[in-house]
Amino acid sequence: MSLLLLLSLLMQALVGLGALLLLGQARRQQPESWQGVLFASQLGFALAAASAASSLPAHWLAGGAWQEASAWLEQAHRLLGQPLLALAVLTLARHWHWSRPAWGRVILGLCAFFELFRQMGHLADYRLLLELGSLALLLYGGLLHGPSSRPLRLALAALPAFVGAGLVMHGLWALPAFVVPLLLSLAYGLLLWLLLSLLALQKPQE
């Protein structure tokens, strides 16, 4: 593993962990109506951090359970974590109050669709659909607050980083491997800022 790849994976893990902790602090100051979306956001960032952290030893250990676990976490990060974060942006932007059981059903639904498309042999198509849908929700969530709003500026800043990482992962942009976690670190930092900005705009529920 190159030094740049090591540092970029560490950065993604630290950004995800930092977001997890900051959202945990925010949860303690929020009413029950926002606990579900904040938990879902924490889960999304936790998967991003775990995926990057598990990739570090997996590069040195050939085969075995660790590499299988790393591959599983990477799939969970992309097929569960990223859609959850996009949905969190949407619900906060629309001022929707989804309960914790509702978020639980969302998580179960994403897991069920993953298994369905895996059994059908269309997992790559499903992954692409989820990635495009997540990007669309991110942009839509920013647009809901107007063309000159901070949420839109943050969404527009995060989008190129997510798109760039996706292009490299899909083999459509020939760049070194360390670029992906580097771009994702930037994207997740901006996404955290976006979520906290949207949370600050919420009005207390009557």
PDB file of C-alpha atoms in Angstrom, residues 9-205:
ATOM      1  CA  LEU A   9      -7.902   5.927   3.922  1.00  0.00           C
ATOM      2  CA  LEU A  10      -6.990   7.220   7.376  1.00  0.00           C
ATOM      3  CA  MET A  11      -8.490  10.582   6.442  1.00  0.00           C
ATOM      4  CA  GLN A  12     -11.782   9.013   5.332  1.00  0.00           C
ATOM      5  CA  ALA A  13     -11.939   6.958   8.525  1.00  0.00           C
ATOM      6  CA  LEU A  14     -11.262  10.012  10.686  1.00  0.00           C
ATOM      7  CA  VAL A  15     -13.797  12.168   8.843  1.00  0.00           C
ATOM      8  CA  GLY A  16     -16.442   9.468   9.258  1.00  0.00           C
ATOM      9  CA  LEU A  17     -15.587   9.022  12.944  1.00  0.00           C
ATOM     10  CA  GLY A  18     -15.592  12.783  13.536  1.00  0.00           C
ATOM     11  CA  ALA A  19     -18.987  13.103  11.863  1.00  0.00           C
ATOM     12  CA  LEU A  20     -20.308  10.241  13.995  1.00  0.00           C
ATOM     13  CA  LEU A  21     -19.203  11.998  17.188  1.00  0.00           C
ATOM     14  CA  LEU A  22     -20.462  15.436  16.169  1.00  0.00           C
ATOM     15  CA  LEU A  23     -23.863  14.056  15.250  1.00  0.00           C
ATOM     16  CA  GLY A  24     -23.932  12.220  18.564  1.00  0.00           C
ATOM     17  CA  GLN A  25     -23.491  15.547  20.324  1.00  0.00           C
ATOM     18  CA  ALA A  26     -26.212  17.075  18.165  1.00  0.00           C
ATOM     19  CA  ARG A  27     -28.616  14.227  19.027  1.00  0.00           C
ATOM     20  CA  ARG A  28     -28.411  15.040  22.727  1.00  0.00           C
ATOM     21  CA  GLN A  29     -29.682  18.568  22.004  1.00  0.00           C
ATOM     22  CA  GLN A  30     -32.526  17.578  19.671  1.00  0.00           C
ATOM     23  CA  PRO A  31     -36.094  16.434  20.414  1.00  0.00           C
ATOM     24  CA  GLU A  32     -37.378  12.953  19.695  1.00  0.00           C
ATOM     25  CA  SER A  33     -38.718  14.059  16.299  1.00  0.00           C
ATOM     26  CA  TRP A  34     -35.155  14.343  14.922  1.00  0.00           C
ATOM     27  CA  GLN A  35     -33.627  11.302  16.609  1.00  0.00           C
ATOM     28  CA  GLY A  36     -34.415   8.962  13.706  1.00  0.00           C
ATOM     29  CA  VAL A  37     -32.776  11.038  10.987  1.00  0.00           C
ATOM     30  CA  LEU A  38     -29.728  11.719  13.138  1.00  0.00           C
ATOM     31  CA  PHE A  39     -29.339   8.011  13.911  1.00  0.00           C
ATOM     32  CA  ALA A  40     -29.572   7.190  10.199  1.00  0.00           C
ATOM     33  CA  SER A  41     -26.933   9.850   9.480  1.00  0.00           C
ATOM     34  CA  GLN A  42     -24.667   8.407  12.149  1.00  0.00           C
ATOM     35  CA  LEU A  43     -25.058   4.948  10.638  1.00  0.00           C
ATOM     36  CA  GLY A  44     -24.120   6.283   7.201  1.00  0.00           C
ATOM     37  CA  PHE A  45     -20.958   7.944   8.490  1.00  0.00           C
ATOM     38  CA  ALA A  46     -20.107   4.917  10.638  1.00  0.00           C
ATOM     39  CA  LEU A  47     -20.180   2.694   7.558  1.00  0.00           C
ATOM     40  CA  ALA A  48     -17.962   5.147   5.666  1.00  0.00           C
ATOM     41  CA  ALA A  49     -15.438   5.123   8.530  1.00  0.00           C
ATOM     42  CA  ALA A  50     -15.576   1.335   8.966  1.00  0.00           C
ATOM     43  CA  SER A  51     -15.145   0.729   5.246  1.00  0.00           C
ATOM     44  CA  ALA A  52     -11.994   2.852   5.118  1.00  0.00           C
ATOM     45  CA  ALA A  53     -10.589   1.481   8.377  1.00  0.00           C
ATOM     46  CA  SER A  54     -11.110  -2.146   7.323  1.00  0.00           C
ATOM     47  CA  SER A  55      -9.312  -1.502   4.036  1.00  0.00           C
ATOM     48  CA  LEU A  56      -6.044  -0.754   5.846  1.00  0.00           C
ATOM     49  CA  PRO A  57      -5.223  -4.273   7.133  1.00  0.00           C
ATOM     50  CA  ALA A  58      -7.012  -5.882   4.167  1.00  0.00           C
ATOM     51  CA  HIS A  59      -4.266  -4.550   1.864  1.00  0.00           C
ATOM     52  CA  TRP A  60      -1.653  -6.526   3.802  1.00  0.00           C
ATOM     53  CA  LEU A  61      -3.633  -9.691   4.543  1.00  0.00           C
ATOM     54  CA  ALA A  62      -4.001 -11.937   1.510  1.00  0.00           C
ATOM     55  CA  GLY A  63      -7.331 -13.735   1.459  1.00  0.00           C
ATOM     56  CA  GLY A  64      -9.105 -14.842   4.597  1.00  0.00           C
ATOM     57  CA  ALA A  65     -11.992 -13.504   6.604  1.00  0.00           C
ATOM     58  CA  TRP A  66     -10.601  -9.975   6.933  1.00  0.00           C
ATOM     59  CA  GLN A  67     -10.722  -9.275   3.214  1.00  0.00           C
ATOM     60  CA  GLU A  68     -14.244 -10.699   3.047  1.00  0.00           C
ATOM     61  CA  ALA A  69     -15.285  -8.434   5.904  1.00  0.00           C
ATOM     62  CA  SER A  70     -13.662  -5.448   4.199  1.00  0.00           C
ATOM     63  CA  ALA A  71     -15.504  -6.181   0.948  1.00  0.00           C
ATOM     64  CA  TRP A  72     -18.791  -6.541   2.864  1.00  0.00           C
ATOM     65  CA  LEU A  73     -18.275  -3.210   4.633  1.00  0.00           C
ATOM     66  CA  GLU A  74     -17.469  -1.496   1.340  1.00  0.00           C
ATOM     67  CA  GLN A  75     -20.735  -2.786  -0.134  1.00  0.00           C
ATOM     68  CA  ALA A  76     -22.659  -1.706   2.969  1.00  0.00           C
ATOM     69  CA  HIS A  77     -21.026   1.720   2.745  1.00  0.00           C
ATOM     70  CA  ARG A  78     -22.054   2.232  -0.869  1.00  0.00           C
ATOM     71  CA  LEU A  79     -25.434   0.464  -0.893  1.00  0.00           C
ATOM     72  CA  LEU A  80     -26.703   1.406   2.558  1.00  0.00           C
ATOM     73  CA  GLY A  81     -24.636   4.229   4.042  1.00  0.00           C
ATOM     74  CA  GLN A  82     -24.672   6.633   1.111  1.00  0.00           C
ATOM     75  CA  PRO A  83     -28.431   6.267   0.393  1.00  0.00           C
ATOM     76  CA  LEU A  84     -29.185   6.795   4.095  1.00  0.00           C
ATOM     77  CA  LEU A  85     -27.209  10.036   4.113  1.00  0.00           C
ATOM     78  CA  ALA A  86     -28.986  11.232   0.969  1.00  0.00           C
ATOM     79  CA  LEU A  87     -32.369  10.434   2.524  1.00  0.00           C
ATOM     80  CA  ALA A  88     -31.318  12.274   5.677  1.00  0.00           C
ATOM     81  CA  VAL A  89     -30.622  15.379   3.586  1.00  0.00           C
ATOM     82  CA  LEU A  90     -34.036  15.032   1.931  1.00  0.00           C
ATOM     83  CA  THR A  91     -35.986  14.626   5.178  1.00  0.00           C
ATOM     84  CA  LEU A  92     -34.260  17.573   6.850  1.00  0.00           C
ATOM     85  CA  ALA A  93     -34.672  19.751   3.767  1.00  0.00           C
ATOM     86  CA  ARG A  94     -38.378  18.897   3.553  1.00  0.00           C
ATOM     87  CA  HIS A  95     -38.897  19.186   7.332  1.00  0.00           C
ATOM     88  CA  TRP A  96     -40.220  15.638   7.459  1.00  0.00           C
ATOM     89  CA  HIS A  97     -40.323  13.902  10.832  1.00  0.00           C
ATOM     90  CA  TRP A  98     -39.707  10.210  10.215  1.00  0.00           C
ATOM     91  CA  SER A  99     -39.877   8.089  13.350  1.00  0.00           C
ATOM     92  CA  ARG A 100     -37.192   5.615  14.355  1.00  0.00           C
ATOM     93  CA  PRO A 101     -39.368   2.648  13.259  1.00  0.00           C
ATOM     94  CA  ALA A 102     -39.797   4.339   9.862  1.00  0.00           C
ATOM     95  CA  TRP A 103     -36.026   4.616   9.470  1.00  0.00           C
ATOM     96  CA  GLY A 104     -35.749   0.990  10.529  1.00  0.00           C
ATOM     97  CA  ARG A 105     -38.081   0.032   7.691  1.00  0.00           C
ATOM     98  CA  VAL A 106     -35.983   2.105   5.273  1.00  0.00           C
ATOM     99  CA  ILE A 107     -32.855   0.212   6.339  1.00  0.00           C
ATOM    100  CA  LEU A 108     -34.599  -3.148   6.019  1.00  0.00           C
ATOM    101  CA  GLY A 109     -35.939  -2.134   2.604  1.00  0.00           C
ATOM    102  CA  LEU A 110     -32.485  -1.201   1.325  1.00  0.00           C
ATOM    103  CA  CYS A 111     -31.119  -4.524   2.572  1.00  0.00           C
ATOM    104  CA  ALA A 112     -33.989  -6.423   0.935  1.00  0.00           C
ATOM    105  CA  PHE A 113     -33.511  -4.674  -2.418  1.00  0.00           C
ATOM    106  CA  PHE A 114     -29.778  -5.392  -2.259  1.00  0.00           C
ATOM    107  CA  GLU A 115     -30.414  -9.109  -1.805  1.00  0.00           C
ATOM    108  CA  LEU A 116     -33.112  -9.124  -4.495  1.00  0.00           C
ATOM    109  CA  PHE A 117     -30.881  -7.526  -7.128  1.00  0.00           C
ATOM    110  CA  ARG A 118     -27.944  -9.718  -6.073  1.00  0.00           C
ATOM    111  CA  GLN A 119     -30.042 -12.839  -6.620  1.00  0.00           C
ATOM    112  CA  MET A 120     -31.176 -11.479 -10.004  1.00  0.00           C
ATOM    113  CA  GLY A 121     -27.590 -10.798 -11.057  1.00  0.00           C
ATOM    114  CA  HIS A 122     -28.151  -7.051 -11.487  1.00  0.00           C
ATOM    115  CA  LEU A 123     -26.184  -5.761  -8.508  1.00  0.00           C
ATOM    116  CA  ALA A 124     -24.036  -3.443 -10.638  1.00  0.00           C
ATOM    117  CA  ASP A 125     -27.144  -1.834 -12.149  1.00  0.00           C
ATOM    118  CA  TYR A 126     -28.696  -1.456  -8.708  1.00  0.00           C
ATOM    119  CA  ARG A 127     -25.526   0.148  -7.348  1.00  0.00           C
ATOM    120  CA  LEU A 128     -25.459   2.653 -10.194  1.00  0.00           C
ATOM    121  CA  LEU A 129     -29.146   3.432  -9.705  1.00  0.00           C
ATOM    122  CA  LEU A 130     -28.620   4.042  -5.984  1.00  0.00           C
ATOM    123  CA  GLU A 131     -25.611   6.268  -6.607  1.00  0.00           C
ATOM    124  CA  LEU A 132     -27.442   8.401  -9.162  1.00  0.00           C
ATOM    125  CA  GLY A 133     -30.533   8.576  -6.964  1.00  0.00           C
ATOM    126  CA  SER A 134     -28.455   9.635  -3.952  1.00  0.00           C
ATOM    127  CA  LEU A 135     -26.805  12.409  -5.955  1.00  0.00           C
ATOM    128  CA  ALA A 136     -30.209  13.598  -7.165  1.00  0.00           C
ATOM    129  CA  LEU A 137     -31.583  13.698  -3.595  1.00  0.00           C
ATOM    130  CA  LEU A 138     -28.525  15.618  -2.428  1.00  0.00           C
ATOM    131  CA  LEU A 139     -28.998  18.244  -5.124  1.00  0.00           C
ATOM    132  CA  TYR A 140     -32.755  18.418  -4.581  1.00  0.00           C
ATOM    133  CA  GLY A 141     -32.286  18.893  -0.849  1.00  0.00           C
ATOM    134  CA  GLY A 142     -30.030  21.867  -1.504  1.00  0.00           C
ATOM    135  CA  LEU A 143     -32.327  23.385  -4.106  1.00  0.00           C
ATOM    136  CA  LEU A 144     -35.266  23.415  -1.688  1.00  0.00           C
ATOM    137  CA  HIS A 145     -33.628  26.263   0.233  1.00  0.00           C
ATOM    138  CA  GLY A 146     -33.138  28.609  -2.697  1.00  0.00           C
ATOM    139  CA  PRO A 147     -30.413  29.405  -5.227  1.00  0.00           C
ATOM    140  CA  SER A 148     -28.253  31.455  -2.846  1.00  0.00           C
ATOM    141  CA  SER A 149     -28.648  29.344   0.290  1.00  0.00           C
ATOM    142  CA  ARG A 150     -25.836  27.677   2.205  1.00  0.00           C
ATOM    143  CA  PRO A 151     -27.407  24.197   1.812  1.00  0.00           C
ATOM    144  CA  LEU A 152     -27.339  24.506  -1.970  1.00  0.00           C
ATOM    145  CA  ARG A 153     -23.754  25.755  -1.976  1.00  0.00           C
ATOM    146  CA  LEU A 154     -22.679  22.845   0.199  1.00  0.00           C
ATOM    147  CA  ALA A 155     -24.595  20.339  -1.942  1.00  0.00           C
ATOM    148  CA  LEU A 156     -23.012  21.711  -5.110  1.00  0.00           C
ATOM    149  CA  ALA A 157     -19.571  21.523  -3.500  1.00  0.00           C
ATOM    150  CA  ALA A 158     -20.061  17.898  -2.386  1.00  0.00           C
ATOM    151  CA  LEU A 159     -21.506  16.641  -5.674  1.00  0.00           C
ATOM    152  CA  PRO A 160     -18.290  16.839  -7.780  1.00  0.00           C
ATOM    153  CA  ALA A 161     -16.365  14.951  -5.089  1.00  0.00           C
ATOM    154  CA  PHE A 162     -18.951  12.135  -5.015  1.00  0.00           C
ATOM    155  CA  VAL A 163     -19.118  12.049  -8.822  1.00  0.00           C
ATOM    156  CA  GLY A 164     -15.329  11.977  -9.150  1.00  0.00           C
ATOM    157  CA  ALA A 165     -15.006   9.130  -6.649  1.00  0.00           C
ATOM    158  CA  GLY A 166     -17.749   7.215  -8.466  1.00  0.00           C
ATOM    159  CA  LEU A 167     -16.083   7.633 -11.840  1.00  0.00           C
ATOM    160  CA  VAL A 168     -12.795   6.279 -10.491  1.00  0.00           C
ATOM    161  CA  MET A 169     -14.492   3.342  -8.753  1.00  0.00           C
ATOM    162  CA  HIS A 170     -16.407   2.448 -11.938  1.00  0.00           C
ATOM    163  CA  GLY A 171     -13.191   2.580 -13.976  1.00  0.00           C
ATOM    164  CA  LEU A 172     -14.334   5.558 -16.045  1.00  0.00           C
ATOM    165  CA  TRP A 173     -11.583   7.883 -14.819  1.00  0.00           C
ATOM    166  CA  ALA A 174      -8.028   6.558 -14.675  1.00  0.00           C
ATOM    167  CA  LEU A 175      -6.638   8.025 -11.460  1.00  0.00           C
ATOM    168  CA  PRO A 176      -4.554   6.501  -8.629  1.00  0.00           C
ATOM    169  CA  ALA A 177      -6.422   4.519  -5.979  1.00  0.00           C
ATOM    170  CA  PHE A 178      -5.729   7.060  -3.228  1.00  0.00           C
ATOM    171  CA  VAL A 179      -7.936   9.615  -5.017  1.00  0.00           C
ATOM    172  CA  VAL A 180     -11.175   7.786  -4.087  1.00  0.00           C
ATOM    173  CA  PRO A 181     -10.896   8.007  -0.277  1.00  0.00           C
ATOM    174  CA  LEU A 182      -9.464  11.505  -0.642  1.00  0.00           C
ATOM    175  CA  LEU A 183     -12.499  12.671  -2.615  1.00  0.00           C
ATOM    176  CA  LEU A 184     -14.865  10.842  -0.265  1.00  0.00           C
ATOM    177  CA  SER A 185     -13.229  12.515   2.742  1.00  0.00           C
ATOM    178  CA  LEU A 186     -13.934  15.903   1.184  1.00  0.00           C
ATOM    179  CA  ALA A 187     -17.470  14.906   0.203  1.00  0.00           C
ATOM    180  CA  TYR A 188     -18.338  13.553   3.657  1.00  0.00           C
ATOM    181  CA  GLY A 189     -16.945  16.608   5.382  1.00  0.00           C
ATOM    182  CA  LEU A 190     -19.161  18.829   3.224  1.00  0.00           C
ATOM    183  CA  LEU A 191     -22.114  16.481   3.722  1.00  0.00           C
ATOM    184  CA  LEU A 192     -21.737  16.719   7.492  1.00  0.00           C
ATOM    185  CA  TRP A 193     -21.701  20.510   7.219  1.00  0.00           C
ATOM    186  CA  LEU A 194     -24.818  20.326   5.041  1.00  0.00           C
ATOM    187  CA  LEU A 195     -26.680  18.116   7.524  1.00  0.00           C
ATOM    188  CA  LEU A 196     -25.789  20.339  10.473  1.00  0.00           C
ATOM    189  CA  SER A 197     -26.823  23.428   8.484  1.00  0.00           C
ATOM    190  CA  LEU A 198     -30.178  21.860   7.655  1.00  0.00           C
ATOM    191  CA  LEU A 199     -30.632  20.798  11.265  1.00  0.00           C
ATOM    192  CA  ALA A 200     -30.025  24.377  12.409  1.00  0.00           C
ATOM    193  CA  LEU A 201     -32.841  25.558  10.102  1.00  0.00           C
ATOM    194  CA  GLN A 202     -35.432  23.257  11.656  1.00  0.00           C
ATOM    195  CA  LYS A 203     -38.267  24.746  13.660  1.00  0.00           C
ATOM    196  CA  PRO A 204     -39.359  23.083  16.874  1.00  0.00           C
ATOM    197  CA  GLN A 205     -42.168  20.604  16.270  1.00  0.00           C
TER     198      GLN A 205
END
